[in-house]
PDB file of C-alpha atoms in Angstrom:
ATOM      1  CA  MET A   1      90.096  12.004 -85.618  1.00 56.00           C
ATOM      2  CA  GLY A   2      87.036  12.536 -87.825  1.00 65.00           C
ATOM      3  CA  ALA A   3      87.658  16.279 -87.996  1.00 76.00           C
ATOM      4  CA  GLN A   4      91.301  15.726 -88.955  1.00 81.00           C
ATOM      5  CA  LEU A   5      90.293  13.310 -91.705  1.00 80.00           C
ATOM      6  CA  ARG A   6      87.864  15.881 -93.121  1.00 84.00           C
ATOM      7  CA  VAL A   7      90.672  18.474 -93.170  1.00 86.00           C
ATOM      8  CA  TYR A   8      92.938  16.127 -95.134  1.00 84.00           C
ATOM      9  CA  LYS A   9      90.183  15.291 -97.633  1.00 87.00           C
ATOM     10  CA  ARG A  10      89.397  18.978 -98.117  1.00 89.00           C
ATOM     11  CA  ARG A  11      93.071  19.767 -98.766  1.00 89.00           C
ATOM     12  CA  ILE A  12      93.352  16.857-101.205  1.00 90.00           C
ATOM     13  CA  ARG A  13      90.372  18.185-103.188  1.00 91.00           C
ATOM     14  CA  SER A  14      91.905  21.679-103.206  1.00 91.00           C
ATOM     15  CA  VAL A  15      95.355  20.505-104.344  1.00 90.00           C
ATOM     16  CA  THR A  16      93.778  18.234-106.987  1.00 91.00           C
ATOM     17  CA  ALA A  17      91.902  21.212-108.447  1.00 93.00           C
ATOM     18  CA  THR A  18      95.128  23.236-108.452  1.00 91.00           C
ATOM     19  CA  LYS A  19      96.959  20.383-110.185  1.00 91.00           C
ATOM     20  CA  LYS A  20      94.359  20.324-112.964  1.00 92.00           C
ATOM     21  CA  ILE A  21      94.831  24.076-113.501  1.00 92.00           C
ATOM     22  CA  THR A  22      98.646  23.917-113.587  1.00 90.00           C
ATOM     23  CA  LYS A  23      98.528  20.914-115.933  1.00 92.00           C
ATOM     24  CA  ALA A  24      96.246  22.814-118.304  1.00 92.00           C
ATOM     25  CA  MET A  25      98.510  25.866-118.176  1.00 90.00           C
ATOM     26  CA  GLU A  26     101.525  23.648-118.900  1.00 89.00           C
ATOM     27  CA  MET A  27      99.836  22.235-121.993  1.00 91.00           C
ATOM     28  CA  ILE A  28      98.810  25.706-123.219  1.00 90.00           C
ATOM     29  CA  ALA A  29     102.348  27.047-122.749  1.00 89.00           C
ATOM     30  CA  ALA A  30     103.786  24.011-124.561  1.00 88.00           C
ATOM     31  CA  SER A  31     101.584  24.679-127.590  1.00 87.00           C
ATOM     32  CA  ARG A  32     102.377  28.396-127.609  1.00 88.00           C
ATOM     33  CA  VAL A  33     106.130  27.962-127.324  1.00 88.00           C
ATOM     34  CA  VAL A  34     106.177  25.866-130.501  1.00 87.00           C
ATOM     35  CA  LYS A  35     104.438  28.644-132.437  1.00 88.00           C
ATOM     36  CA  ALA A  36     106.767  31.236-130.912  1.00 88.00           C
ATOM     37  CA  GLN A  37     109.817  29.160-131.900  1.00 87.00           C
ATOM     38  CA  ARG A  38     108.650  29.109-135.511  1.00 89.00           C
ATOM     39  CA  LYS A  39     108.237  32.881-135.539  1.00 89.00           C
ATOM     40  CA  VAL A  40     111.712  33.371-134.066  1.00 88.00           C
ATOM     41  CA  ALA A  41     113.216  31.075-136.695  1.00 87.00           C
ATOM     42  CA  ALA A  42     111.376  32.960-139.449  1.00 88.00           C
ATOM     43  CA  SER A  43     112.386  36.458-138.276  1.00 87.00           C
ATOM     44  CA  THR A  44     116.028  35.862-137.356  1.00 85.00           C
ATOM     45  CA  PRO A  45     117.436  35.535-140.921  1.00 86.00           C
ATOM     46  CA  TYR A  46     115.801  38.826-141.958  1.00 84.00           C
ATOM     47  CA  ALA A  47     117.188  40.675-138.931  1.00 82.00           C
ATOM     48  CA  THR A  48     120.632  39.170-139.531  1.00 81.00           C
ATOM     49  CA  GLU A  49     120.759  40.079-143.214  1.00 79.00           C
ATOM     50  CA  LEU A  50     119.462  43.576-142.547  1.00 79.00           C
ATOM     51  CA  THR A  51     122.234  44.056-139.992  1.00 77.00           C
ATOM     52  CA  ARG A  52     124.751  42.913-142.606  1.00 76.00           C
ATOM     53  CA  ALA A  53     123.313  45.372-145.122  1.00 74.00           C
ATOM     54  CA  VAL A  54     123.612  48.255-142.673  1.00 75.00           C
ATOM     55  CA  THR A  55     127.155  47.173-141.858  1.00 73.00           C
ATOM     56  CA  ALA A  56     128.070  47.049-145.534  1.00 70.00           C
ATOM     57  CA  VAL A  57     126.732  50.570-146.102  1.00 71.00           C
ATOM     58  CA  GLY A  58     128.466  51.911-143.017  1.00 67.00           C
ATOM     59  CA  ALA A  59     131.774  50.233-143.850  1.00 64.00           C
ATOM     60  CA  GLY A  60     131.652  51.405-147.450  1.00 60.00           C
ATOM     61  CA  SER A  61     131.164  55.087-146.696  1.00 63.00           C
ATOM     62  CA  ASN A  62     132.582  57.815-144.484  1.00 64.00           C
ATOM     63  CA  THR A  63     129.165  59.244-143.637  1.00 64.00           C
ATOM     64  CA  LYS A  64     128.501  60.021-139.988  1.00 68.00           C
ATOM     65  CA  HIS A  65     125.132  58.579-139.103  1.00 64.00           C
ATOM     66  CA  ALA A  66     123.273  57.546-135.959  1.00 63.00           C
ATOM     67  CA  LEU A  67     123.234  53.953-137.199  1.00 67.00           C
ATOM     68  CA  THR A  68     126.989  53.509-137.390  1.00 68.00           C
ATOM     69  CA  THR A  69     128.745  56.447-135.717  1.00 69.00           C
ATOM     70  CA  GLN A  70     129.464  56.611-131.999  1.00 73.00           C
ATOM     71  CA  ALA A  71     129.138  60.072-130.453  1.00 72.00           C
ATOM     72  CA  ASP A  72     132.372  61.654-129.237  1.00 74.00           C
ATOM     73  CA  LYS A  73     130.844  61.952-125.788  1.00 82.00           C
ATOM     74  CA  VAL A  74     127.774  59.926-124.896  1.00 83.00           C
ATOM     75  CA  VAL A  75     125.516  62.063-122.724  1.00 86.00           C
ATOM     76  CA  ARG A  76     122.296  60.065-122.633  1.00 89.00           C
ATOM     77  CA  SER A  77     121.466  56.407-123.307  1.00 91.00           C
ATOM     78  CA  ALA A  78     118.145  54.661-123.810  1.00 92.00           C
ATOM     79  CA  VAL A  79     117.506  51.207-122.342  1.00 94.00           C
ATOM     80  CA  LEU A  80     114.582  49.164-123.677  1.00 95.00           C
ATOM     81  CA  LEU A  81     113.544  46.408-121.244  1.00 95.00           C
ATOM     82  CA  LEU A  82     111.354  43.542-122.470  1.00 95.00           C
ATOM     83  CA  THR A  83     109.284  41.709-119.834  1.00 94.00           C
ATOM     84  CA  SER A  84     105.910  39.955-119.899  1.00 92.00           C
ATOM     85  CA  ASP A  85     102.394  41.059-119.022  1.00 90.00           C
ATOM     86  CA  ARG A  86     101.764  37.994-116.867  1.00 87.00           C
ATOM     87  CA  GLY A  87     103.664  36.081-114.234  1.00 83.00           C
ATOM     88  CA  LEU A  88     103.752  32.352-113.442  1.00 85.00           C
ATOM     89  CA  ALA A  89     106.996  32.082-115.411  1.00 85.00           C
ATOM     90  CA  GLY A  90     109.555  31.368-112.718  1.00 85.00           C
ATOM     91  CA  ALA A  91     112.510  33.763-112.763  1.00 88.00           C
ATOM     92  CA  PHE A  92     111.854  34.971-116.322  1.00 91.00           C
ATOM     93  CA  ASN A  93     110.921  38.556-115.454  1.00 92.00           C
ATOM     94  CA  SER A  94     113.231  38.930-112.478  1.00 92.00           C
ATOM     95  CA  ASN A  95     116.256  37.884-114.553  1.00 93.00           C
ATOM     96  CA  ALA A  96     115.437  40.412-117.295  1.00 93.00           C
ATOM     97  CA  ILE A  97     114.863  43.181-114.751  1.00 94.00           C
ATOM     98  CA  LYS A  98     118.112  42.309-112.977  1.00 94.00           C
ATOM     99  CA  ALA A  99     120.027  42.476-116.280  1.00 93.00           C
ATOM    100  CA  ALA A 100     118.465  45.873-117.047  1.00 93.00           C
ATOM    101  CA  GLU A 101     119.361  47.228-113.609  1.00 93.00           C
ATOM    102  CA  GLN A 102     122.954  46.032-113.970  1.00 93.00           C
ATOM    103  CA  LEU A 103     123.199  47.672-117.398  1.00 93.00           C
ATOM    104  CA  THR A 104     121.692  50.897-116.074  1.00 93.00           C
ATOM    105  CA  ALA A 105     124.114  50.937-113.142  1.00 93.00           C
ATOM    106  CA  ARG A 106     127.064  50.441-115.499  1.00 93.00           C
ATOM    107  CA  LEU A 107     125.942  53.237-117.813  1.00 92.00           C
ATOM    108  CA  GLU A 108     125.365  55.612-114.918  1.00 91.00           C
ATOM    109  CA  ALA A 109     128.790  54.738-113.518  1.00 92.00           C
ATOM    110  CA  GLU A 110     130.204  55.880-116.862  1.00 90.00           C
ATOM    111  CA  GLY A 111     128.548  59.258-116.338  1.00 89.00           C
ATOM    112  CA  LYS A 112     125.630  58.735-118.730  1.00 90.00           C
ATOM    113  CA  GLN A 113     122.000  59.649-118.177  1.00 91.00           C
ATOM    114  CA  VAL A 114     119.638  56.733-118.764  1.00 91.00           C
ATOM    115  CA  ASP A 115     116.104  56.854-120.180  1.00 92.00           C
ATOM    116  CA  THR A 116     114.230  53.607-119.539  1.00 93.00           C
ATOM    117  CA  TYR A 117     111.606  52.211-121.907  1.00 95.00           C
ATOM    118  CA  ILE A 118     109.648  49.148-120.785  1.00 95.00           C
ATOM    119  CA  VAL A 119     107.535  46.529-122.535  1.00 95.00           C
ATOM    120  CA  GLY A 120     105.317  44.409-120.259  1.00 92.00           C
ATOM    121  CA  ARG A 121     103.277  45.047-117.130  1.00 93.00           C
ATOM    122  CA  ARG A 122     105.666  43.108-114.868  1.00 93.00           C
ATOM    123  CA  GLY A 123     108.625  45.346-115.623  1.00 92.00           C
ATOM    124  CA  LEU A 124     106.497  48.491-115.365  1.00 93.00           C
ATOM    125  CA  ALA A 125     105.074  47.384-112.005  1.00 93.00           C
ATOM    126  CA  HIS A 126     108.602  46.780-110.704  1.00 93.00           C
ATOM    127  CA  TYR A 127     109.754  50.279-111.650  1.00 93.00           C
ATOM    128  CA  ASN A 128     106.546  51.996-110.503  1.00 92.00           C
ATOM    129  CA  PHE A 129     106.706  50.287-107.115  1.00 92.00           C
ATOM    130  CA  ARG A 130     110.216  51.671-106.626  1.00 91.00           C
ATOM    131  CA  GLU A 131     109.153  55.072-108.001  1.00 90.00           C
ATOM    132  CA  ARG A 132     111.682  55.009-110.815  1.00 91.00           C
ATOM    133  CA  LYS A 133     111.128  57.183-113.842  1.00 91.00           C
ATOM    134  CA  VAL A 134     110.027  55.452-117.041  1.00 92.00           C
ATOM    135  CA  ALA A 135     110.211  57.341-120.326  1.00 91.00           C
ATOM    136  CA  GLN A 136     107.530  55.236-122.033  1.00 92.00           C
ATOM    137  CA  SER A 137     105.911  51.835-121.643  1.00 93.00           C
ATOM    138  CA  TRP A 138     103.805  49.366-123.640  1.00 94.00           C
ATOM    139  CA  SER A 139     101.768  46.316-122.655  1.00 92.00           C
ATOM    140  CA  GLY A 140      99.073  43.935-123.827  1.00 90.00           C
ATOM    141  CA  PHE A 141     100.928  42.083-126.591  1.00 90.00           C
ATOM    142  CA  THR A 142     103.900  40.321-124.993  1.00 90.00           C
ATOM    143  CA  ASP A 143     102.492  36.784-125.436  1.00 89.00           C
ATOM    144  CA  GLU A 144     102.010  37.128-129.200  1.00 91.00           C
ATOM    145  CA  PRO A 145     103.813  40.239-130.505  1.00 92.00           C
ATOM    146  CA  THR A 146     103.335  41.365-134.105  1.00 92.00           C
ATOM    147  CA  TYR A 147     105.451  43.512-136.384  1.00 92.00           C
ATOM    148  CA  ALA A 148     102.970  46.360-135.832  1.00 93.00           C
ATOM    149  CA  ASP A 149     103.739  46.151-132.096  1.00 93.00           C
ATOM    150  CA  ALA A 150     107.465  46.299-132.858  1.00 93.00           C
ATOM    151  CA  LYS A 151     106.937  49.418-134.997  1.00 93.00           C
ATOM    152  CA  LYS A 152     104.995  51.023-132.161  1.00 93.00           C
ATOM    153  CA  VAL A 153     107.844  50.330-129.730  1.00 94.00           C
ATOM    154  CA  ALA A 154     110.579  51.345-132.171  1.00 92.00           C
ATOM    155  CA  ALA A 155     109.018  54.689-133.164  1.00 92.00           C
ATOM    156  CA  PRO A 156     109.949  56.693-130.021  1.00 92.00           C
ATOM    157  CA  LEU A 157     113.407  55.097-129.970  1.00 91.00           C
ATOM    158  CA  ILE A 158     114.064  56.164-133.559  1.00 89.00           C
ATOM    159  CA  GLU A 159     112.769  59.648-132.760  1.00 89.00           C
ATOM    160  CA  ALA A 160     115.059  59.847-129.708  1.00 88.00           C
ATOM    161  CA  ILE A 161     118.203  58.746-131.591  1.00 86.00           C
ATOM    162  CA  GLU A 162     117.546  61.329-134.311  1.00 82.00           C
ATOM    163  CA  LYS A 163     117.266  64.187-131.793  1.00 83.00           C
ATOM    164  CA  ASP A 164     120.124  66.096-130.239  1.00 81.00           C
ATOM    165  CA  THR A 165     120.733  65.311-126.588  1.00 79.00           C
ATOM    166  CA  ALA A 166     120.089  68.972-125.790  1.00 79.00           C
ATOM    167  CA  ASP A 167     116.536  68.490-127.086  1.00 82.00           C
ATOM    168  CA  GLY A 168     115.961  65.291-125.102  1.00 82.00           C
ATOM    169  CA  GLY A 169     117.473  62.850-127.587  1.00 85.00           C
ATOM    170  CA  VAL A 170     119.829  59.962-126.896  1.00 88.00           C
ATOM    171  CA  ASP A 171     123.268  59.014-128.223  1.00 86.00           C
ATOM    172  CA  GLU A 172     122.845  55.242-128.009  1.00 89.00           C
ATOM    173  CA  ILE A 173     120.141  52.614-127.545  1.00 91.00           C
ATOM    174  CA  HIS A 174     120.447  49.379-125.574  1.00 93.00           C
ATOM    175  CA  ILE A 175     117.936  46.547-125.477  1.00 94.00           C
ATOM    176  CA  VAL A 176     117.525  43.993-122.662  1.00 95.00           C
ATOM    177  CA  PHE A 177     115.591  40.841-123.525  1.00 94.00           C
ATOM    178  CA  THR A 178     115.580  37.106-122.864  1.00 92.00           C
ATOM    179  CA  GLU A 179     117.205  35.073-125.609  1.00 90.00           C
ATOM    180  CA  PHE A 180     115.570  31.744-126.384  1.00 89.00           C
ATOM    181  CA  VAL A 181     118.347  29.133-126.483  1.00 86.00           C
ATOM    182  CA  SER A 182     116.319  25.967-125.937  1.00 84.00           C
ATOM    183  CA  MET A 183     113.260  24.711-124.095  1.00 82.00           C
ATOM    184  CA  MET A 184     115.371  24.422-120.939  1.00 83.00           C
ATOM    185  CA  THR A 185     117.660  27.425-121.369  1.00 85.00           C
ATOM    186  CA  GLN A 186     116.696  31.082-121.709  1.00 88.00           C
ATOM    187  CA  THR A 187     119.272  33.783-121.098  1.00 90.00           C
ATOM    188  CA  ALA A 188     118.613  37.415-120.160  1.00 90.00           C
ATOM    189  CA  LEU A 189     121.103  39.642-121.949  1.00 90.00           C
ATOM    190  CA  GLY A 190     121.720  43.271-122.841  1.00 89.00           C
ATOM    191  CA  ASP A 191     122.756  44.315-126.334  1.00 87.00           C
ATOM    192  CA  ARG A 192     123.573  47.702-127.843  1.00 87.00           C
ATOM    193  CA  LEU A 193     121.099  48.345-130.599  1.00 85.00           C
ATOM    194  CA  LEU A 194     122.483  51.663-131.853  1.00 82.00           C
ATOM    195  CA  PRO A 195     124.962  52.738-132.969  1.00 81.00           C
ATOM    196  CA  LEU A 196     125.907  49.501-134.673  1.00 74.00           C
ATOM    197  CA  SER A 197     129.491  48.500-133.962  1.00 67.00           C
ATOM    198  CA  LEU A 198     131.118  47.889-137.342  1.00 58.00           C
ATOM    199  CA  ASP A 199     134.274  46.506-135.696  1.00 56.00           C
ATOM    200  CA  GLU A 200     132.334  43.813-133.825  1.00 53.00           C
ATOM    201  CA  VAL A 201     130.471  42.737-136.966  1.00 51.00           C
ATOM    202  CA  ALA A 202     133.758  42.616-138.874  1.00 51.00           C
ATOM    203  CA  LYS A 203     135.278  40.402-136.163  1.00 54.00           C
ATOM    204  CA  GLU A 204     132.289  38.044-136.364  1.00 50.00           C
ATOM    205  CA  ALA A 205     132.649  37.794-140.125  1.00 47.00           C
ATOM    206  CA  ALA A 206     136.443  37.344-140.102  1.00 47.00           C
ATOM    207  CA  PRO A 207     136.573  33.727-138.802  1.00 49.00           C
ATOM    208  CA  LYS A 208     134.100  32.701-141.510  1.00 55.00           C
ATOM    209  CA  GLY A 209     136.270  34.195-144.243  1.00 55.00           C
ATOM    210  CA  GLU A 210     133.488  36.527-145.340  1.00 58.00           C
ATOM    211  CA  ILE A 211     134.354  39.702-147.228  1.00 61.00           C
ATOM    212  CA  LEU A 212     131.895  42.576-147.127  1.00 57.00           C
ATOM    213  CA  PRO A 213     131.060  43.803-150.646  1.00 60.00           C
ATOM    214  CA  LEU A 214     131.806  47.306-151.915  1.00 64.00           C
ATOM    215  CA  TYR A 215     128.931  49.507-153.001  1.00 65.00           C
ATOM    216  CA  ASP A 216     128.289  52.710-154.922  1.00 70.00           C
ATOM    217  CA  PHE A 217     125.427  54.695-153.429  1.00 69.00           C
ATOM    218  CA  GLU A 218     122.810  56.680-155.305  1.00 71.00           C
ATOM    219  CA  PRO A 219     121.847  59.344-154.371  1.00 71.00           C
ATOM    220  CA  SER A 220     124.097  59.047-151.256  1.00 72.00           C
ATOM    221  CA  ALA A 221     125.095  56.697-148.436  1.00 70.00           C
ATOM    222  CA  GLU A 222     123.394  58.990-145.930  1.00 74.00           C
ATOM    223  CA  ASP A 223     120.043  58.634-147.726  1.00 77.00           C
ATOM    224  CA  VAL A 224     120.451  54.865-147.755  1.00 75.00           C
ATOM    225  CA  LEU A 225     121.198  54.829-144.025  1.00 75.00           C
ATOM    226  CA  ASP A 226     118.206  57.087-143.353  1.00 75.00           C
ATOM    227  CA  ALA A 227     116.010  54.559-145.154  1.00 79.00           C
ATOM    228  CA  LEU A 228     117.570  51.587-143.345  1.00 78.00           C
ATOM    229  CA  LEU A 229     117.423  53.105-139.847  1.00 80.00           C
ATOM    230  CA  PRO A 230     113.718  52.439-139.096  1.00 83.00           C
ATOM    231  CA  ARG A 231     113.819  49.027-140.787  1.00 86.00           C
ATOM    232  CA  TYR A 232     116.852  47.988-138.773  1.00 86.00           C
ATOM    233  CA  VAL A 233     115.451  49.104-135.403  1.00 88.00           C
ATOM    234  CA  GLU A 234     112.016  47.626-136.083  1.00 90.00           C
ATOM    235  CA  SER A 235     113.416  44.255-137.179  1.00 90.00           C
ATOM    236  CA  ARG A 236     115.733  43.995-134.190  1.00 90.00           C
ATOM    237  CA  VAL A 237     112.970  44.964-131.747  1.00 93.00           C
ATOM    238  CA  TYR A 238     110.566  42.507-133.399  1.00 93.00           C
ATOM    239  CA  ASN A 239     113.068  39.670-133.175  1.00 92.00           C
ATOM    240  CA  ALA A 240     113.757  40.495-129.519  1.00 92.00           C
ATOM    241  CA  LEU A 241     110.010  40.552-128.770  1.00 94.00           C
ATOM    242  CA  LEU A 242     109.630  37.124-130.357  1.00 93.00           C
ATOM    243  CA  GLN A 243     112.650  35.763-128.480  1.00 92.00           C
ATOM    244  CA  SER A 244     111.218  37.120-125.229  1.00 93.00           C
ATOM    245  CA  ALA A 245     107.764  35.638-125.937  1.00 93.00           C
ATOM    246  CA  ALA A 246     109.218  32.200-126.717  1.00 92.00           C
ATOM    247  CA  SER A 247     111.357  32.350-123.570  1.00 93.00           C
ATOM    248  CA  LYS A 248     108.368  33.339-121.452  1.00 93.00           C
ATOM    249  CA  HIS A 249     106.246  30.444-122.725  1.00 92.00           C
ATOM    250  CA  ALA A 250     109.109  28.000-122.148  1.00 91.00           C
ATOM    251  CA  ALA A 251     109.605  29.365-118.617  1.00 91.00           C
ATOM    252  CA  THR A 252     105.855  29.095-117.938  1.00 91.00           C
ATOM    253  CA  ARG A 253     105.806  25.514-119.185  1.00 91.00           C
ATOM    254  CA  ARG A 254     108.724  24.601-116.946  1.00 90.00           C
ATOM    255  CA  ALA A 255     107.218  26.380-113.918  1.00 90.00           C
ATOM    256  CA  MET A 256     103.791  24.793-114.402  1.00 92.00           C
ATOM    257  CA  LYS A 257     105.317  21.329-114.837  1.00 90.00           C
ATOM    258  CA  SER A 258     107.190  21.809-111.567  1.00 90.00           C
ATOM    259  CA  ALA A 259     103.977  22.992-109.882  1.00 91.00           C
ATOM    260  CA  THR A 260     102.073  19.986-111.244  1.00 92.00           C
ATOM    261  CA  ASP A 261     104.749  17.578-110.010  1.00 91.00           C
ATOM    262  CA  ASN A 262     104.792  19.229-106.581  1.00 92.00           C
ATOM    263  CA  ALA A 263     100.995  19.045-106.394  1.00 91.00           C
ATOM    264  CA  GLY A 264     101.142  15.316-107.183  1.00 91.00           C
ATOM    265  CA  GLU A 265     103.695  14.755-104.424  1.00 92.00           C
ATOM    266  CA  LEU A 266     101.588  16.762-101.979  1.00 92.00           C
ATOM    267  CA  ILE A 267      98.486  14.739-102.863  1.00 91.00           C
ATOM    268  CA  GLU A 268     100.402  11.510-102.162  1.00 91.00           C
ATOM    269  CA  THR A 269     101.585  12.848 -98.804  1.00 90.00           C
ATOM    270  CA  LEU A 270      98.088  14.018 -97.827  1.00 89.00           C
ATOM    271  CA  SER A 271      96.618  10.699 -98.953  1.00 89.00           C
ATOM    272  CA  ARG A 272      99.013   8.804 -96.678  1.00 89.00           C
ATOM    273  CA  LEU A 273      98.132  11.111 -93.793  1.00 86.00           C
ATOM    274  CA  ALA A 274      94.412  10.693 -94.515  1.00 86.00           C
ATOM    275  CA  ASN A 275      94.786   6.905 -94.610  1.00 86.00           C
ATOM    276  CA  ALA A 276      96.671   6.997 -91.322  1.00 84.00           C
ATOM    277  CA  ALA A 277      93.981   9.201 -89.776  1.00 81.00           C
ATOM    278  CA  ARG A 278      91.226   6.905 -91.060  1.00 82.00           C
ATOM    279  CA  GLN A 279      93.058   3.838 -89.744  1.00 83.00           C
ATOM    280  CA  ALA A 280      93.483   5.522 -86.363  1.00 80.00           C
ATOM    281  CA  GLU A 281      89.769   6.385 -86.352  1.00 77.00           C
ATOM    282  CA  ILE A 282      88.846   2.786 -87.166  1.00 79.00           C
ATOM    283  CA  THR A 283      91.210   1.477 -84.475  1.00 81.00           C
ATOM    284  CA  GLN A 284      89.715   3.859 -81.937  1.00 76.00           C
ATOM    285  CA  GLU A 285      86.171   2.785 -82.843  1.00 76.00           C
ATOM    286  CA  ILE A 286      87.138  -0.888 -82.531  1.00 81.00           C
ATOM    287  CA  SER A 287      88.774  -0.195 -79.170  1.00 78.00           C
ATOM    288  CA  GLU A 288      85.653   1.595 -77.978  1.00 75.00           C
ATOM    289  CA  ILE A 289      83.454  -1.296 -79.133  1.00 81.00           C
ATOM    290  CA  VAL A 290      85.694  -3.886 -77.492  1.00 76.00           C
ATOM    291  CA  GLY A 291      85.901  -1.814 -74.323  1.00 75.00           C
ATOM    292  CA  GLY A 292      82.135  -1.311 -74.229  1.00 75.00           C
ATOM    293  CA  SER A 293      81.541  -5.004 -74.847  1.00 73.00           C
ATOM    294  CA  ALA A 294      83.932  -5.946 -72.043  1.00 72.00           C
ATOM    295  CA  ALA A 295      82.279  -3.498 -69.652  1.00 73.00           C
ATOM    296  CA  LEU A 296      78.847  -4.856 -70.557  1.00 72.00           C
ATOM    297  CA  ALA A 297      80.046  -8.428 -70.021  1.00 72.00           C
ATOM    298  CA  ASP A 298      81.484  -7.490 -66.593  1.00 68.00           C
ATOM    299  CA  ALA A 299      78.236  -5.777 -65.627  1.00 69.00           C
ATOM    300  CA  THR A 300      76.187  -8.821 -66.697  1.00 71.00           C
ATOM    301  CA  ALA A 301      78.477 -11.178 -64.769  1.00 66.00           C
ATOM    302  CA  GLY A 302      78.157  -9.043 -61.620  1.00 63.00           C
ATOM    303  CA  SER A 303      74.355  -9.018 -61.736  1.00 62.00           C
ATOM    304  CA  ASP A 304      74.315 -12.830 -62.080  1.00 59.00           C
ATOM    305  CA  ARG A 305      76.222 -13.156 -58.847  1.00 58.00           C
TER     306      ARG A 305
END
């Protein structure tokens, strides 16, 4: 009984230490997700307005450009997958990876070659373990991405879209990230980054009664689109990185809260078991004392006879 009680006490100490760690991680994630939310809110209007500007230029000209013109036959597509560098975030990474794999399977079923670009060590580890080819990867900044990080990620994508497919370029770019909806809801989704679908943007604007303005371009619409291309890709990638970071922190907070609650329940269960073991030990000791006392009394009574 004594050995069993020591085992319970040792496990209680271990689980208590784990609970302190998960509680601290929950508090850290809660503070980080608030900062990440503010950055998402600050970057979203810029990305939205820049998309509208590109749409206005594309709709107001007949110029064929990588930003707004779909290739007659798409030969190769690029898929940018955003994951995190660290785990302990529930199904955050697995959902994003699953969405990327579904998108890749759909593109390949359409007869397209797929080049995969990955942000985050978790996504890269998943693909390396399965020996899948990765065109390029980045890591080390997923918790707090900056615009400089977005430019670094966007640069090879812009270079690929500007190349001919015969030279290793791509005809379209897709991005898979986790959209931050609320503290309890984060959704992994895939979105086509380039070329921008003017029809879809027009449909979104139609219910609001918005009319896209008409422009005259100097020196030309193509030069304007060339200038907007890197800004558009960088802003969209930056916003997606921020959305992914906020979603990761929210997922970590939720996972650590669940772990803390489970640790508390386990401590209660182990405490009850330890109390039962201690009570059984006390009962056994009392029984041994009573039994020894009775045996001693019998022995004394026998000697008196």
